[in-house]
Amino acid sequence: MADKHVVKAGDVTQRVGVEVISKRGVDVPTLIKMLIANAGAEFASTYYYYTILRMHLAGHEDYKEICEDARLEDRAHWELIVPRIYELGGELPNDLKAFHDGAGCVAAKLPDPPTVVNILTLLLESERCAIRSWSEVCDVTFGKDPRTYDMAARILNEEVEHEAWFIELLAHERDGKIVPSGHFRRGDPGHAPYSKNAGFYNP
Ligand SMILES: [Fe+2]
Ligand SMILES: [Fe+2]
């Protein structure tokens, strides 16, 4: 009887974790490209753009708190997804500029002038880009690659919350309107209730 397994015993050049999702219809090279682009957006967002944008919200300490939660959750997103790229047989670009230029969302720049309204608008749109990109990953993995789907869905949960937070802040700041986000305070900074490998329901 022919061996139905593609990956032979002891073979370290191929992965059963890739074989099974390919058989179920995942285009793995395309998925790896999507994950690298999304990782690039999370990396640039948390370590650079969110950091400098947040620092220009001086005097709005409440907004800075919200930004800090969103910034640290992007860091959790980066750390959650990078191992998955390697598990699938991919790798991060060796060249940081290439990595940056391939990011799935347009790089946010400090707006000119760096007003609170301009900063909040940028942050809102960056959350919207993240929602679109992670939803695409959910779409191509749903029912086929449970591990990537689970990670993308956990990230998406937080991106959707972030959009709601910035809608609330921008509506208040720009239009004097109350548009509640349904926000409850996070735990410690960097809590990331969905995207960190902590128990969801444990204190
Ligand atoms: Fe994110
Ligand atoms: Fe976000």
Coordinates of C-alpha atoms and ligand atoms in Angstrom, one line a residue:
M1 CA 0.0 0.0 0.0
A2 CA 1.4 3.4 -1.0
D3 CA 2.4 5.7 1.8
K4 CA -0.3 8.4 1.9
H5 CA 1.9 10.7 3.9
V6 CA 4.0 13.3 1.9
V7 CA 6.3 13.9 4.8
K8 CA 8.5 10.9 5.3
A9 CA 9.5 9.6 8.8
G10 CA 12.5 11.6 10.1
D11 CA 12.3 14.2 7.3
V12 CA 13.2 17.7 8.8
T13 CA 12.9 19.5 5.5
Q14 CA 9.1 19.3 5.3
R15 CA 6.3 19.8 7.8
V16 CA 3.2 17.9 8.5
G17 CA 1.7 21.1 9.9
V18 CA 2.0 22.5 6.3
E19 CA 1.1 19.3 4.5
V20 CA -2.3 19.0 6.2
I21 CA -3.4 22.6 5.6
S22 CA -2.2 22.5 2.0
K23 CA -4.4 19.4 1.5
R24 CA -7.3 21.3 2.9
G25 CA -6.8 24.1 0.3
V26 CA -4.6 26.7 2.0
D27 CA -2.2 28.4 -0.4
V28 CA 0.7 28.4 2.1
P29 CA 3.1 30.6 0.2
T30 CA 0.4 33.3 -0.2
L31 CA -0.6 32.9 3.5
I32 CA 3.0 33.4 4.6
K33 CA 3.2 36.6 2.5
M34 CA 0.0 37.9 4.1
L35 CA 1.3 37.1 7.6
I36 CA 4.7 38.9 6.9
A37 CA 2.8 41.9 5.6
N38 CA 0.6 42.0 8.6
A39 CA 3.5 41.4 11.0
G40 CA 5.3 44.4 9.3
A41 CA 2.2 46.6 10.0
E42 CA 2.1 45.5 13.6
F43 CA 5.8 46.0 14.1
A44 CA 5.9 49.5 12.6
S45 CA 2.7 50.3 14.5
T46 CA 3.8 49.3 18.0
Y47 CA 7.5 50.1 18.0
Y48 CA 7.4 53.3 16.0
Y49 CA 4.3 55.1 14.8
Y50 CA 2.0 54.4 17.7
T51 CA 4.9 55.4 20.0
I52 CA 5.6 58.8 18.4
L53 CA 1.9 59.6 17.8
R54 CA 1.1 58.9 21.4
M55 CA 3.9 61.1 22.6
H56 CA 2.3 64.0 20.9
L57 CA -1.0 63.7 22.8
A58 CA 0.5 65.7 25.7
G59 CA -2.2 67.1 28.0
H60 CA -4.7 64.4 27.0
E61 CA -3.6 61.8 29.5
D62 CA -6.9 59.9 29.1
Y63 CA -6.3 59.5 25.4
K64 CA -2.7 58.5 26.0
E65 CA -3.9 55.7 28.3
I66 CA -6.1 54.3 25.5
C67 CA -3.3 54.7 23.0
E68 CA -1.0 52.8 25.3
D69 CA -3.4 49.8 25.5
A70 CA -3.7 49.8 21.7
R71 CA 0.0 50.2 21.2
L72 CA 0.9 47.3 23.6
E73 CA -1.7 45.1 22.0
D74 CA -0.1 45.6 18.7
R75 CA 3.1 44.4 20.3
A76 CA 1.3 41.3 21.5
H77 CA 0.0 40.9 17.9
W78 CA 3.5 41.0 16.5
E79 CA 4.7 38.5 19.0
L80 CA 1.7 36.2 18.5
I81 CA 2.0 36.0 14.7
V82 CA 5.8 35.9 14.1
P83 CA 6.3 32.3 15.3
R84 CA 3.5 31.2 13.0
I85 CA 5.4 32.5 10.0
Y86 CA 8.3 30.3 10.9
E87 CA 6.1 27.3 11.6
L88 CA 4.7 27.6 8.1
G89 CA 8.3 27.5 6.7
G90 CA 8.5 31.3 6.1
E91 CA 10.9 33.8 7.6
L92 CA 11.0 37.5 8.2
P93 CA 12.8 39.6 5.6
N94 CA 16.5 40.0 6.5
D95 CA 16.3 43.6 5.3
L96 CA 14.4 45.9 7.7
K97 CA 13.7 48.4 5.0
A98 CA 12.2 45.7 2.7
F99 CA 10.1 44.5 5.7
H100 CA 8.9 48.0 6.4
D101 CA 8.1 48.7 2.7
G102 CA 6.1 45.5 2.5
A103 CA 3.9 46.2 5.5
G104 CA 0.2 45.6 4.8
C105 CA -0.8 49.1 6.0
V106 CA 0.4 52.5 5.0
A107 CA 3.0 53.8 7.4
A108 CA 1.5 56.4 9.7
K109 CA 3.5 59.6 9.9
L110 CA 3.2 62.3 12.5
P111 CA 0.5 64.5 10.9
D112 CA 1.2 68.1 10.0
P113 CA 0.1 69.9 12.1
P114 CA 0.2 67.2 14.8
T115 CA -3.2 68.1 16.4
V116 CA -5.1 65.7 18.6
V117 CA -7.8 65.4 15.9
N118 CA -5.3 64.6 13.2
I119 CA -3.5 62.1 15.3
L120 CA -6.8 60.4 16.4
T121 CA -7.9 60.3 12.7
L122 CA -4.7 58.5 11.7
L123 CA -4.9 56.0 14.5
L124 CA -8.5 55.2 13.7
E125 CA -7.6 54.6 10.0
S126 CA -4.7 52.4 11.1
E127 CA -7.1 50.2 13.2
R128 CA -9.4 50.0 10.2
C129 CA -6.5 48.8 8.0
A130 CA -5.7 46.1 10.6
I131 CA -9.3 45.0 10.7
R132 CA -9.3 44.5 6.9
S133 CA -6.0 42.7 6.8
W134 CA -6.7 40.3 9.7
S135 CA -10.2 39.6 8.3
E136 CA -8.6 38.5 5.1
V137 CA -6.4 36.1 7.0
C138 CA -9.5 34.7 8.8
D139 CA -11.2 34.3 5.4
V140 CA -8.4 32.2 3.8
T141 CA -7.9 30.0 6.8
F142 CA -11.4 29.5 8.1
G143 CA -12.2 25.7 8.3
K144 CA -8.8 24.8 6.9
D145 CA -6.0 26.1 9.2
P146 CA -7.4 26.3 12.7
R147 CA -4.1 27.5 14.3
T148 CA -3.6 30.5 12.0
Y149 CA -7.4 31.2 12.1
D150 CA -7.4 31.2 15.9
M151 CA -4.5 33.7 16.0
A152 CA -5.9 36.0 13.4
A153 CA -9.4 35.9 15.1
R154 CA -7.8 36.7 18.5
I155 CA -6.0 39.7 16.9
L156 CA -9.1 40.8 15.1
N157 CA -11.1 40.8 18.3
E158 CA -8.8 43.5 19.6
E159 CA -8.5 45.5 16.4
V160 CA -12.3 45.8 16.4
E161 CA -12.3 47.1 19.9
H162 CA -9.5 49.6 19.0
E163 CA -11.6 51.0 16.1
A164 CA -14.5 51.5 18.5
W165 CA -12.2 53.3 21.0
F166 CA -10.9 55.7 18.4
I167 CA -14.3 56.4 17.0
E168 CA -15.4 57.4 20.5
L169 CA -12.4 59.6 21.0
L170 CA -12.5 61.2 17.6
A171 CA -16.2 61.8 17.7
H172 CA -15.8 63.6 21.0
E173 CA -12.7 65.5 20.1
R174 CA -13.7 66.6 16.6
D175 CA -17.5 66.7 16.6
G176 CA -18.4 67.1 20.2
K177 CA -20.5 63.9 19.8
I178 CA -20.9 61.0 22.2
V179 CA -20.4 57.7 20.4
P180 CA -19.8 55.2 23.2
S181 CA -17.3 52.4 22.3
G182 CA -18.5 50.0 25.0
H183 CA -15.0 50.2 26.5
F184 CA -14.3 48.7 29.8
R185 CA -10.9 49.4 31.3
R186 CA -8.2 46.8 30.6
G187 CA -6.2 45.3 33.4
D188 CA -2.5 46.2 33.6
P189 CA -1.0 48.0 30.6
G190 CA -0.4 45.4 27.8
H191 CA -3.2 43.2 29.1
A192 CA -4.2 42.1 25.5
P193 CA -7.0 39.9 26.7
Y194 CA -7.4 38.0 23.4
S195 CA -3.9 38.0 21.9
K196 CA -1.7 37.0 24.8
N197 CA -1.2 33.5 25.8
A198 CA -2.9 34.0 29.2
G199 CA -6.1 32.3 30.2
F200 CA -9.1 34.3 28.9
Y201 CA -11.2 33.9 31.9
N202 CA -8.7 33.9 34.7
P203 CA -7.9 37.0 36.7
Ligands
FE1 FE -2.6 45.1 15.9
FE2 FE -4.9 47.9 16.9

